[in-house]
Short mmCIF file of C-alpha atoms and ligand atoms in Angstrom, two decimals:
data_model
loop_
_atom_site.label_atom_id
_atom_site.label_comp_id
_atom_site.label_asym_id
_atom_site.label_seq_id
_atom_site.Cartn_x
_atom_site.Cartn_y
_atom_site.Cartn_z
CA MET A 1 -6.28 -11.37 15.13
CA THR A 2 -9.84 -10.05 15.26
CA VAL A 3 -11.47 -8.84 18.46
CA LYS A 4 -15.26 -8.88 18.49
CA LEU A 5 -18.32 -8.70 20.71
CA ILE A 6 -21.10 -11.28 20.54
CA ASN A 7 -24.35 -10.57 22.36
CA GLN A 8 -24.77 -14.01 23.84
CA PRO A 9 -24.07 -15.59 27.19
CA LEU A 10 -20.48 -16.78 27.52
CA LYS A 11 -21.56 -20.43 27.51
CA ALA A 12 -23.35 -20.08 24.18
CA ILE A 13 -20.25 -18.71 22.46
CA ASP A 14 -18.28 -21.23 20.48
CA ALA A 15 -14.57 -20.87 21.27
CA GLN A 16 -11.73 -23.29 22.00
CA LEU A 17 -10.50 -21.59 25.16
CA SER A 18 -12.13 -19.47 27.81
CA LEU A 19 -10.30 -16.75 29.77
CA GLU A 20 -11.28 -15.95 33.35
CA PHE A 21 -10.05 -13.44 35.93
CA VAL A 22 -10.18 -14.50 39.57
CA THR A 23 -9.31 -12.64 42.79
CA PRO A 24 -7.77 -14.53 45.73
CA HIS A 25 -11.15 -14.20 47.48
CA GLN A 26 -13.11 -15.60 44.52
CA LEU A 27 -10.71 -18.53 44.30
CA LEU A 28 -12.13 -19.87 47.58
CA SER A 29 -15.48 -20.61 45.89
CA HIS A 30 -14.21 -21.43 42.41
CA PRO A 31 -15.57 -24.64 40.82
CA HIS A 32 -12.00 -25.75 39.97
CA LYS A 33 -10.59 -24.69 43.34
CA GLU A 34 -8.99 -28.05 44.17
CA LEU A 35 -7.27 -28.41 40.80
CA LEU A 36 -6.02 -24.82 40.92
CA LEU A 37 -4.66 -25.13 44.45
CA GLN A 38 -2.90 -28.35 43.48
CA ALA A 39 -1.21 -26.44 40.67
CA GLY A 40 0.05 -23.89 43.21
CA PHE A 41 -2.31 -21.21 41.95
CA LYS A 42 -3.21 -18.56 44.53
CA ALA A 43 -4.82 -16.00 42.19
CA GLU A 44 -2.06 -13.50 42.82
CA ASP A 45 -1.19 -10.85 40.24
CA GLU A 46 0.62 -12.21 37.18
CA GLN A 47 -0.24 -15.79 38.18
CA LEU A 48 -1.82 -17.75 35.39
CA CYS A 49 -3.05 -21.34 35.23
CA THR A 50 -4.45 -23.14 32.20
CA LEU A 51 -6.63 -26.17 32.80
CA HIS A 52 -6.48 -27.65 29.32
CA GLU A 53 -8.86 -30.47 30.19
CA HIS A 54 -11.51 -27.84 30.99
CA ARG A 55 -10.43 -25.51 28.17
CA VAL A 56 -10.08 -22.64 30.58
CA MET A 57 -7.28 -20.22 31.36
CA ILE A 58 -7.44 -18.59 34.77
CA CYS A 59 -5.62 -15.38 35.63
CA GLY A 60 -4.98 -14.12 39.12
CA ILE A 61 -5.89 -10.52 39.79
CA ASN A 62 -5.55 -8.93 43.23
CA GLU A 63 -8.35 -6.44 42.69
CA PHE A 64 -10.62 -5.30 39.88
CA SER A 65 -8.81 -2.18 38.67
CA ASN A 66 -8.29 -0.96 35.11
CA GLU A 67 -4.52 -1.04 35.52
CA LEU A 68 -4.53 -4.69 36.58
CA PHE A 69 -7.10 -5.79 33.99
CA ARG A 70 -5.01 -4.19 31.26
CA SER A 71 -1.71 -5.82 32.19
CA THR A 72 -3.28 -9.16 33.20
CA ALA A 73 -5.13 -9.41 29.89
CA ALA A 74 -1.89 -8.57 28.06
CA ASN A 75 -0.09 -11.31 29.96
CA ALA A 76 -2.87 -13.80 29.29
CA ILE A 77 -3.05 -13.13 25.56
CA LYS A 78 0.71 -13.61 25.23
CA THR A 79 0.41 -17.04 26.86
CA ALA A 80 -2.67 -17.95 24.81
CA MET A 81 -0.77 -17.09 21.63
CA GLU A 82 1.80 -19.76 22.49
CA TYR A 83 -0.91 -22.47 22.44
CA THR A 84 -2.52 -23.96 19.33
CA TYR A 85 -6.07 -22.79 20.08
CA THR A 86 -7.60 -20.64 17.37
CA SER A 87 -10.27 -18.85 19.42
CA LEU A 88 -10.60 -17.39 22.88
CA LYS A 89 -13.68 -16.06 24.67
CA LEU A 90 -14.18 -13.94 27.76
CA ALA A 91 -16.97 -12.35 29.79
CA GLN A 92 -17.46 -8.78 31.04
CA TYR A 93 -16.13 -7.55 34.37
CA GLY A 94 -18.10 -4.32 34.63
CA GLN A 95 -18.53 -1.77 31.87
CA ILE A 96 -15.78 0.47 33.28
CA HIS A 97 -13.21 -2.29 32.79
CA PHE A 98 -14.13 -3.28 29.23
CA SER A 99 -11.78 -0.90 27.43
CA SER A 100 -8.86 -1.99 29.64
CA LEU A 101 -9.47 -5.60 28.67
CA ILE A 102 -9.54 -4.70 24.98
CA GLU A 103 -6.33 -2.66 25.33
CA GLY A 104 -4.66 -5.54 27.12
CA VAL A 105 -5.60 -7.91 24.30
CA VAL A 106 -4.66 -5.63 21.38
CA LEU A 107 -1.52 -4.08 22.86
CA GLY A 108 -0.41 -7.30 24.58
CA SER A 109 -0.68 -9.38 21.39
CA TYR A 110 1.55 -6.99 19.45
CA THR A 111 4.57 -8.57 17.80
CA PHE A 112 7.11 -7.01 15.45
CA ASN A 113 8.41 -9.57 12.99
CA THR A 114 9.62 -7.47 10.06
CA TYR A 115 13.24 -8.49 10.53
CA LYS A 116 12.74 -12.17 11.46
CA SER A 117 13.34 -14.63 8.62
CA GLU A 118 11.08 -17.18 10.32
CA PRO A 119 8.47 -15.26 12.30
CA LYS A 120 6.43 -17.18 14.86
CA ILE A 121 2.82 -17.08 13.74
CA SER A 122 0.23 -17.61 16.45
CA SER A 123 -2.77 -19.89 15.81
CA LEU A 124 -5.00 -17.58 17.80
CA VAL A 125 -7.15 -15.62 15.35
CA ASP A 126 -10.38 -14.82 17.21
CA VAL A 127 -10.90 -13.11 20.54
CA ILE A 128 -14.58 -12.94 21.43
CA PHE A 129 -16.14 -10.91 24.22
CA SER A 130 -19.58 -11.85 25.50
CA ASN A 131 -21.89 -9.07 26.75
CA GLU A 132 -22.56 -11.19 29.81
CA GLU A 133 -21.15 -10.13 33.16
CA ARG A 134 -19.39 -12.84 35.10
CA ASP A 135 -22.27 -12.95 37.53
CA GLY A 136 -24.86 -13.53 34.80
CA LEU A 137 -26.05 -9.93 34.24
CA ASP A 138 -26.05 -8.57 30.69
CA LEU A 139 -24.56 -5.21 29.75
CA ASP A 140 -26.04 -2.91 27.10
CA PRO A 141 -24.68 -4.21 23.77
CA LEU A 142 -24.86 -0.76 22.13
CA VAL A 143 -22.71 0.82 24.81
CA LEU A 144 -20.26 -2.07 24.63
CA GLU A 145 -20.09 -1.85 20.82
CA LYS A 146 -19.15 1.81 21.06
CA ILE A 147 -16.46 1.13 23.67
CA LEU A 148 -15.11 -1.69 21.51
CA SER A 149 -14.90 0.30 18.30
CA GLN A 150 -13.32 3.37 19.96
CA THR A 151 -10.81 1.33 21.93
CA LEU A 152 -9.85 -0.70 18.85
CA ILE A 153 -9.13 2.49 16.89
CA ILE A 154 -6.92 3.89 19.67
CA SER A 155 -5.10 0.62 20.39
CA LYS A 156 -4.46 -0.01 16.70
CA ALA A 157 -3.13 3.54 16.31
CA THR A 158 -0.75 2.77 19.19
CA ASN A 159 0.44 -0.35 17.38
CA PHE A 160 0.79 1.68 14.17
CA VAL A 161 3.19 4.00 16.03
CA ARG A 162 5.09 1.03 17.48
CA ASN A 163 5.54 -0.38 13.96
CA LEU A 164 6.99 2.89 12.67
CA VAL A 165 9.35 3.44 15.61
CA ASN A 166 10.59 -0.17 15.54
CA GLN A 167 11.79 0.13 11.95
CA THR A 168 15.53 0.52 11.43
CA PRO A 169 17.07 3.90 10.62
CA TYR A 170 17.94 2.43 7.22
CA ASP A 171 14.29 1.69 6.45
CA MET A 172 12.68 4.67 8.18
CA THR A 173 14.51 7.76 6.95
CA PRO A 174 13.02 11.29 6.88
CA GLN A 175 11.94 10.47 3.31
CA GLY A 176 10.41 7.22 4.61
CA MET A 177 8.49 9.18 7.26
CA SER A 178 7.05 11.43 4.57
CA VAL A 179 5.90 8.43 2.53
CA VAL A 180 4.13 7.12 5.65
CA ALA A 181 2.47 10.54 6.09
CA GLN A 182 1.34 10.65 2.44
CA THR A 183 -0.08 7.13 2.65
CA LEU A 184 -1.94 7.98 5.86
CA ALA A 185 -3.23 11.20 4.28
CA LYS A 186 -4.63 9.25 1.36
CA SER A 187 -6.31 6.50 3.40
CA ASN A 188 -7.71 8.83 6.10
CA LYS A 189 -8.52 11.83 3.89
CA LEU A 190 -6.07 14.20 5.56
CA GLU A 191 -4.32 17.21 4.10
CA CYS A 192 -0.59 16.69 3.71
CA THR A 193 2.20 19.15 2.96
CA ILE A 194 5.87 18.19 2.93
CA LEU A 195 8.84 20.54 2.79
CA ASP A 196 12.24 19.38 1.53
CA VAL A 197 15.53 21.24 2.18
CA ASN A 198 14.65 23.95 -0.35
CA GLY A 199 11.34 24.50 1.38
CA LEU A 200 13.07 24.67 4.75
CA GLN A 201 15.49 27.25 3.35
CA ASP A 202 12.59 29.36 2.04
CA GLU A 203 11.07 29.20 5.52
CA LYS A 204 14.37 30.23 7.12
CA MET A 205 14.57 27.09 9.27
CA GLU A 206 18.32 27.18 9.74
CA ALA A 207 18.42 25.16 12.96
CA MET A 208 16.60 22.17 11.51
CA ILE A 209 18.70 22.28 8.34
CA ALA A 210 21.94 22.41 10.37
CA VAL A 211 21.05 19.27 12.35
CA GLY A 212 20.37 17.28 9.18
CA ARG A 213 23.24 18.62 7.07
CA ALA A 214 25.74 15.75 7.52
CA SER A 215 23.24 13.04 6.66
CA ILE A 216 22.83 11.47 3.23
CA ASN A 217 19.12 11.31 4.11
CA PRO A 218 17.94 14.92 3.83
CA PRO A 219 15.37 16.32 6.29
CA ARG A 220 11.63 16.66 5.73
CA LEU A 221 9.03 18.76 7.46
CA ILE A 222 5.69 16.97 7.45
CA HIS A 223 2.36 18.73 8.03
CA LEU A 224 -0.76 16.57 8.26
CA ALA A 225 -4.17 18.08 8.98
CA TYR A 226 -7.58 16.70 9.89
CA LYS A 227 -10.26 19.34 9.33
CA PRO A 228 -13.86 18.46 10.21
CA LYS A 229 -16.62 20.93 9.24
CA ASN A 230 -17.41 22.73 12.49
CA PRO A 231 -14.56 21.97 14.85
CA LYS A 232 -15.04 22.69 18.55
CA LYS A 233 -11.31 23.33 18.96
CA ILE A 234 -8.13 23.60 16.90
CA ILE A 235 -5.11 21.69 18.18
CA THR A 236 -1.50 21.73 16.96
CA LEU A 237 0.74 18.73 17.64
CA VAL A 238 4.49 18.86 17.05
CA GLY A 239 6.73 15.77 17.09
CA LYS A 240 10.49 15.26 17.22
CA GLY A 241 11.27 12.90 14.35
CA LEU A 242 14.97 12.13 14.59
CA THR A 243 15.14 8.98 12.47
CA TYR A 244 18.58 8.48 13.99
CA ASP A 245 20.50 10.37 16.65
CA SER A 246 24.21 9.54 16.61
CA GLY A 247 24.83 12.66 18.68
CA GLY A 248 26.55 14.37 15.73
CA LEU A 249 30.09 15.64 16.35
CA SER A 250 29.36 15.51 20.11
CA LEU A 251 29.17 11.80 19.34
CA LYS A 252 27.31 9.48 21.67
CA ALA A 253 29.18 6.68 23.44
CA ALA A 254 28.72 3.31 21.67
CA ALA A 255 26.31 1.93 24.26
CA SER A 256 24.08 5.04 24.29
CA MET A 257 23.75 5.03 20.52
CA VAL A 258 21.98 1.67 20.49
CA THR A 259 18.16 2.25 20.42
CA MET A 260 18.52 5.78 18.96
CA LYS A 261 16.22 4.80 16.09
CA MET A 262 13.55 5.55 18.71
CA ASP A 263 14.38 9.26 18.56
CA LYS A 264 11.59 9.58 15.98
CA ALA A 265 8.94 8.39 18.48
CA GLY A 266 7.45 11.87 19.01
CA GLY A 267 6.99 12.37 15.27
CA CYS A 268 5.46 8.90 14.90
CA ALA A 269 3.18 9.54 17.90
CA VAL A 270 1.64 12.69 16.40
CA MET A 271 0.94 10.82 13.16
CA GLY A 272 -0.67 7.99 15.15
CA ILE A 273 -2.79 10.47 17.10
CA LEU A 274 -4.01 12.02 13.86
CA LYS A 275 -4.85 8.57 12.52
CA ALA A 276 -7.00 7.85 15.58
CA VAL A 277 -8.62 11.32 15.66
CA SER A 278 -9.66 10.99 12.02
CA GLU A 279 -10.97 7.45 12.42
CA LEU A 280 -12.96 8.45 15.51
CA GLN A 281 -14.23 11.44 13.50
CA LEU A 282 -13.76 13.76 16.46
CA ASP A 283 -15.07 17.32 16.15
CA ILE A 284 -11.61 18.79 16.56
CA GLU A 285 -9.33 20.23 13.90
CA VAL A 286 -5.93 18.66 14.50
CA HIS A 287 -2.64 19.51 12.84
CA ALA A 288 0.44 17.30 13.17
CA PHE A 289 3.89 18.70 12.36
CA VAL A 290 6.89 16.38 12.26
CA GLY A 291 10.51 17.46 12.06
CA ALA A 292 12.03 14.40 10.38
CA VAL A 293 15.83 14.63 10.45
CA GLU A 294 18.90 12.42 10.87
CA ASN A 295 21.70 13.65 13.19
CA MET A 296 24.98 12.35 11.75
CA ILE A 297 28.68 13.17 11.47
CA GLY A 298 30.64 14.27 8.38
CA GLY A 299 32.77 16.99 6.89
CA ASN A 300 29.76 19.26 6.57
CA ALA A 301 28.32 18.49 10.00
CA TYR A 302 27.14 21.36 12.20
CA LYS A 303 29.49 21.98 15.09
CA PRO A 304 29.70 22.97 18.71
CA ASP A 305 30.56 26.73 18.39
CA ASP A 306 28.15 27.28 15.50
CA VAL A 307 25.49 29.94 15.94
CA LEU A 308 22.16 29.21 14.25
CA ARG A 309 19.25 31.54 13.55
CA ALA A 310 15.90 29.83 14.18
CA LYS A 311 12.67 30.48 12.26
CA ASN A 312 11.43 33.01 14.84
CA GLY A 313 14.64 35.04 14.50
CA LYS A 314 16.30 34.01 17.77
CA THR A 315 19.96 33.00 17.61
CA ILE A 316 21.21 29.80 19.26
CA GLU A 317 24.76 29.01 20.36
CA VAL A 318 25.44 25.32 19.72
CA ARG A 319 27.49 23.91 22.57
CA ASN A 320 26.52 20.28 22.09
CA THR A 321 25.32 18.75 18.81
CA ASP A 322 23.63 15.92 20.73
CA ALA A 323 21.07 18.42 22.04
CA GLU A 324 19.67 18.40 18.48
CA GLY A 325 16.00 17.63 19.15
CA ARG A 326 15.41 21.04 20.70
CA LEU A 327 16.98 22.71 17.65
CA VAL A 328 14.65 20.87 15.30
CA LEU A 329 11.66 21.61 17.55
CA ALA A 330 12.61 25.30 17.81
CA ASP A 331 12.07 25.63 14.07
CA VAL A 332 9.07 23.32 13.78
CA LEU A 333 7.31 25.07 16.69
CA GLY A 334 7.97 28.40 14.97
CA TYR A 335 6.65 27.12 11.65
CA ALA A 336 3.56 25.49 13.21
CA GLN A 337 2.57 28.65 15.10
CA GLU A 338 2.99 30.77 11.98
CA LYS A 339 0.88 28.45 9.80
CA VAL A 340 -1.93 27.54 12.19
CA LYS A 341 -3.62 29.66 14.86
CA SER A 342 -4.73 27.06 17.36
CA ASP A 343 -6.30 26.74 20.82
CA PHE A 344 -3.53 24.45 22.08
CA ILE A 345 -0.04 23.40 21.08
CA PHE A 346 1.42 20.14 22.37
CA ASP A 347 4.84 18.75 21.54
CA TYR A 348 6.11 15.18 21.93
CA ALA A 349 9.81 14.41 22.01
CA THR A 350 12.34 11.83 23.19
CA LEU A 351 14.22 14.91 24.31
CA THR A 352 16.46 14.13 27.29
CA GLY A 353 18.09 11.26 29.15
CA ALA A 354 17.59 13.51 32.17
CA CYS A 355 13.83 12.89 32.02
CA MET A 356 14.50 9.22 32.78
CA VAL A 357 16.80 10.18 35.64
CA ALA A 358 14.03 12.36 37.06
CA LEU A 359 10.99 10.12 36.57
CA GLY A 360 12.26 6.63 35.85
CA PRO A 361 12.07 4.71 32.58
CA TYR A 362 8.27 4.42 32.23
CA THR A 363 6.99 7.92 32.83
CA THR A 364 6.40 10.80 30.42
CA GLY A 365 7.57 14.21 31.68
CA VAL A 366 4.86 16.89 31.46
CA MET A 367 6.06 20.50 31.33
CA GLY A 368 4.54 23.91 30.64
CA HIS A 369 3.30 27.18 32.16
CA ASN A 370 -0.37 26.32 32.66
CA GLU A 371 -0.90 24.43 35.94
CA THR A 372 -4.54 23.51 35.22
CA LEU A 373 -3.73 22.21 31.77
CA LYS A 374 -0.85 20.08 33.09
CA GLU A 375 -3.12 18.61 35.77
CA GLU A 376 -5.72 17.73 33.11
CA TRP A 377 -3.02 15.83 31.26
CA ILE A 378 -1.88 13.97 34.36
CA LYS A 379 -5.48 12.87 34.94
CA ALA A 380 -5.85 11.86 31.29
CA SER A 381 -2.66 9.81 31.45
CA LYS A 382 -3.89 7.95 34.56
CA GLN A 383 -7.22 7.25 32.90
CA SER A 384 -5.52 6.01 29.73
CA GLY A 385 -3.02 3.64 31.34
CA GLU A 386 0.05 5.73 30.50
CA TYR A 387 2.35 7.07 33.21
CA ALA A 388 3.05 10.81 33.34
CA GLY A 389 4.42 13.24 35.91
CA VAL A 390 4.88 17.01 36.05
CA LEU A 391 8.40 18.47 36.17
CA PRO A 392 8.12 22.06 37.42
CA PHE A 393 9.64 25.15 35.80
CA ASN A 394 11.26 27.98 37.75
CA ARG A 395 12.85 31.27 36.72
CA HIS A 396 16.30 30.31 38.02
CA LEU A 397 16.50 27.27 35.76
CA LYS A 398 15.66 29.44 32.76
CA LYS A 399 18.81 31.54 33.39
CA LEU A 400 21.02 28.46 32.99
CA LEU A 401 20.50 28.70 29.22
CA LYS A 402 22.12 32.15 28.92
CA SER A 403 24.68 32.52 26.16
CA ASP A 404 27.45 35.16 26.02
CA LEU A 405 27.48 34.86 22.27
CA ALA A 406 23.90 34.37 21.08
CA ASP A 407 20.33 34.82 22.39
CA VAL A 408 20.31 31.40 24.01
CA SER A 409 22.56 28.35 24.45
CA ASN A 410 21.35 24.90 23.40
CA VAL A 411 22.54 23.36 26.68
CA SER A 412 22.29 24.29 30.32
CA SER A 413 25.36 25.47 32.23
CA LYS A 414 24.55 23.09 35.11
CA PRO A 415 24.29 19.30 34.94
CA TYR A 416 21.03 18.89 36.86
CA GLY A 417 17.38 19.34 35.82
CA GLY A 418 18.16 18.64 32.17
CA ALA A 419 14.60 17.69 31.20
CA ILE A 420 13.29 21.00 32.51
CA THR A 421 16.03 23.15 31.01
CA ALA A 422 15.39 21.45 27.64
CA ALA A 423 11.71 22.43 27.93
CA LEU A 424 12.71 25.96 28.97
CA PHE A 425 14.87 26.13 25.84
CA LEU A 426 11.73 25.31 23.79
CA ASP A 427 9.88 28.06 25.67
CA ASN A 428 12.01 30.57 23.71
CA PHE A 429 10.18 29.45 20.57
CA ILE A 430 6.63 29.59 21.93
CA ASP A 431 4.86 32.83 20.95
CA GLU A 432 3.73 35.08 23.83
CA ASN A 433 0.02 34.39 23.17
CA MET A 434 0.56 30.60 23.22
CA LYS A 435 2.52 30.33 26.50
CA GLU A 436 -0.51 29.21 28.55
CA LYS A 437 -1.73 26.94 25.76
CA TRP A 438 1.45 24.91 25.39
CA VAL A 439 2.42 21.60 26.98
CA HIS A 440 5.66 19.72 26.29
CA PHE A 441 5.89 15.94 26.72
CA ASP A 442 9.30 14.35 27.17
CA ILE A 443 8.80 10.72 26.15
CA ALA A 444 12.50 9.73 26.27
CA GLY A 445 11.79 7.00 28.83
CA SER A 446 8.23 6.04 28.00
CA ALA A 447 8.58 5.62 24.22
CA TYR A 448 10.78 2.55 24.19
CA THR A 449 11.61 -0.43 26.38
CA GLU A 450 14.21 -3.15 26.20
CA SER A 451 12.43 -5.25 28.80
CA PRO A 452 8.71 -6.04 28.62
CA TYR A 453 6.37 -4.47 31.22
CA ASP A 454 2.65 -3.77 31.48
CA VAL A 455 1.12 -4.04 27.97
CA HIS A 456 4.49 -3.54 26.31
CA THR A 457 6.78 -6.05 24.63
CA TYR A 458 10.39 -5.33 23.60
CA GLY A 459 10.74 -2.10 21.61
CA ALA A 460 8.48 0.86 20.95
CA THR A 461 5.50 1.46 23.24
CA GLY A 462 3.47 4.01 21.28
CA ALA A 463 3.72 6.47 24.18
CA GLY A 464 1.54 9.57 23.87
CA VAL A 465 -1.25 8.11 21.75
CA ARG A 466 -3.60 6.80 24.43
CA MET A 467 -3.23 9.72 26.83
CA SER A 468 -3.69 12.27 24.05
CA LEU A 469 -6.90 10.68 22.81
CA GLU A 470 -8.14 10.54 26.39
CA TRP A 471 -7.40 14.25 26.92
CA MET A 472 -8.95 15.28 23.59
CA MET A 473 -12.08 13.20 24.07
CA SER A 474 -12.70 14.57 27.54
CA HIS A 475 -11.76 18.24 26.95
CA CYS A 476 -12.56 19.15 23.36
CA GLN A 477 -15.84 17.40 22.59
N1 BES B 1 17.61 11.76 21.89
C1 BES B 1 18.38 12.18 23.01
C2 BES B 1 17.66 11.94 24.35
C3 BES B 1 17.45 10.51 24.75
C4 BES B 1 18.38 9.85 25.52
C5 BES B 1 16.30 9.83 24.40
C6 BES B 1 18.20 8.54 25.90
C7 BES B 1 16.11 8.54 24.78
C8 BES B 1 17.05 7.90 25.54
C9 BES B 1 18.70 13.66 22.92
O1 BES B 1 18.84 14.16 21.63
C10 BES B 1 20.00 13.88 23.62
O2 BES B 1 20.96 13.32 23.20
N2 BES B 1 19.96 14.65 24.68
C11 BES B 1 21.11 14.91 25.46
C12 BES B 1 21.08 16.36 25.87
C13 BES B 1 22.37 16.86 26.43
C14 BES B 1 23.46 16.87 25.39
C15 BES B 1 22.15 18.24 26.99
C16 BES B 1 21.08 14.00 26.68
O3 BES B 1 20.00 13.70 27.19
O4 BES B 1 22.14 13.54 27.08
ZN1 ZN B 2 20.83 13.90 20.88
ZN1 ZN B 3 17.78 13.12 20.13
#
């Protein structure tokens, strides 16, 4: 499907179907009011009525907000894709709502058909925006063009992440992740370095090696870099890339294991962010590090009772092999900080079920020491259409990770506040000078959904991409 802008009045644009957004108030003076009322249409949110004889699809929207335009457009495009029309046109609803409409269309039309033997192919191939406002005013085509091209890059990067996360653990192994990284590096002119187990051993990354030891798919550490000439800032991104999390010897219950292919979503997100940053040609040097590992069982599996020495020299008592993401991140954070001196370090991880207990299934947990920085991210998430909320640290929670045997335990001694204690575990692997420059994102809930909501269909959501681009474009340019 192509999404384009044509600088002509809506009427002059040749398309088979027209899409309109109408508030309950506007319905009262709508030219098709009688027909719509007969059909039971009240212009409420999520209500949609297609008058095929007039070739128009009308969507209810309670108020003109970005959030509602985004999800209403997503809903509309899904319905339009069920019809046999090949083209769809729509007008502008204010410049500030244009990007939300584009996101709704691109994210809402996403389908993942790789494993269907007979995929449904939609007839809809063209979505055309006019530069005309609904009330007849024209918006500046140059400004609209820029919004369109930027939003398309970001939305497509989100779909790129969804495609990676949705692939099975058989197809997307740590080796598979490194092939994706190399391909992206080639097409987007990025630097790419990949470490195999020998490389990890040379770097003394014992924790990451231990997690991957029982898998027939050996781990990979991926480093992608986008380096423009005179960058305004240098940013390090770190992603948890567990291509499968069985829990290891602390094996997950059968029901909790289903969907654990999504445990690579943080790693996929940082690659997607780099894709967008490079295509937008932002003036920021960005490094993405992915710890790609599979957590399995076997005779050589790492065990509860093991003590591991992480890259930064700290020792970790393993009390639960299902708290593996933090072990991988401990080493990758250590490696990333040694290799790149950056202004910020952000990590993305489907780290804890506890994050979903705390914030619900749609919201990313935001954690770190810098209050201002966290607030900036909350604002960026709101602006981008992602949900995020701060989970606060305190010094008492930090003590729950004490180990009698090693420097730190990989699980908390109390059952509550698990998302925060996981982040406080990671804090042990953040260098002193980076403490205020670090933010951790727990995307355990937001990265994947088994029931559609907002702009998301079944499966991966691409969490992290939109809010990160929003933060970078408003704070590093
Ligand atoms: N990958 C999981 C976290 C997770 C759970 C992500 C559900 C998405 C949905 C993580 O590795 C894990 O298993 N965490 C444990 C930690 C516990 C053993 C301290 C958890 O959340 O139960
Ligand atoms: Zn786990
Ligand atoms: Zn995990």
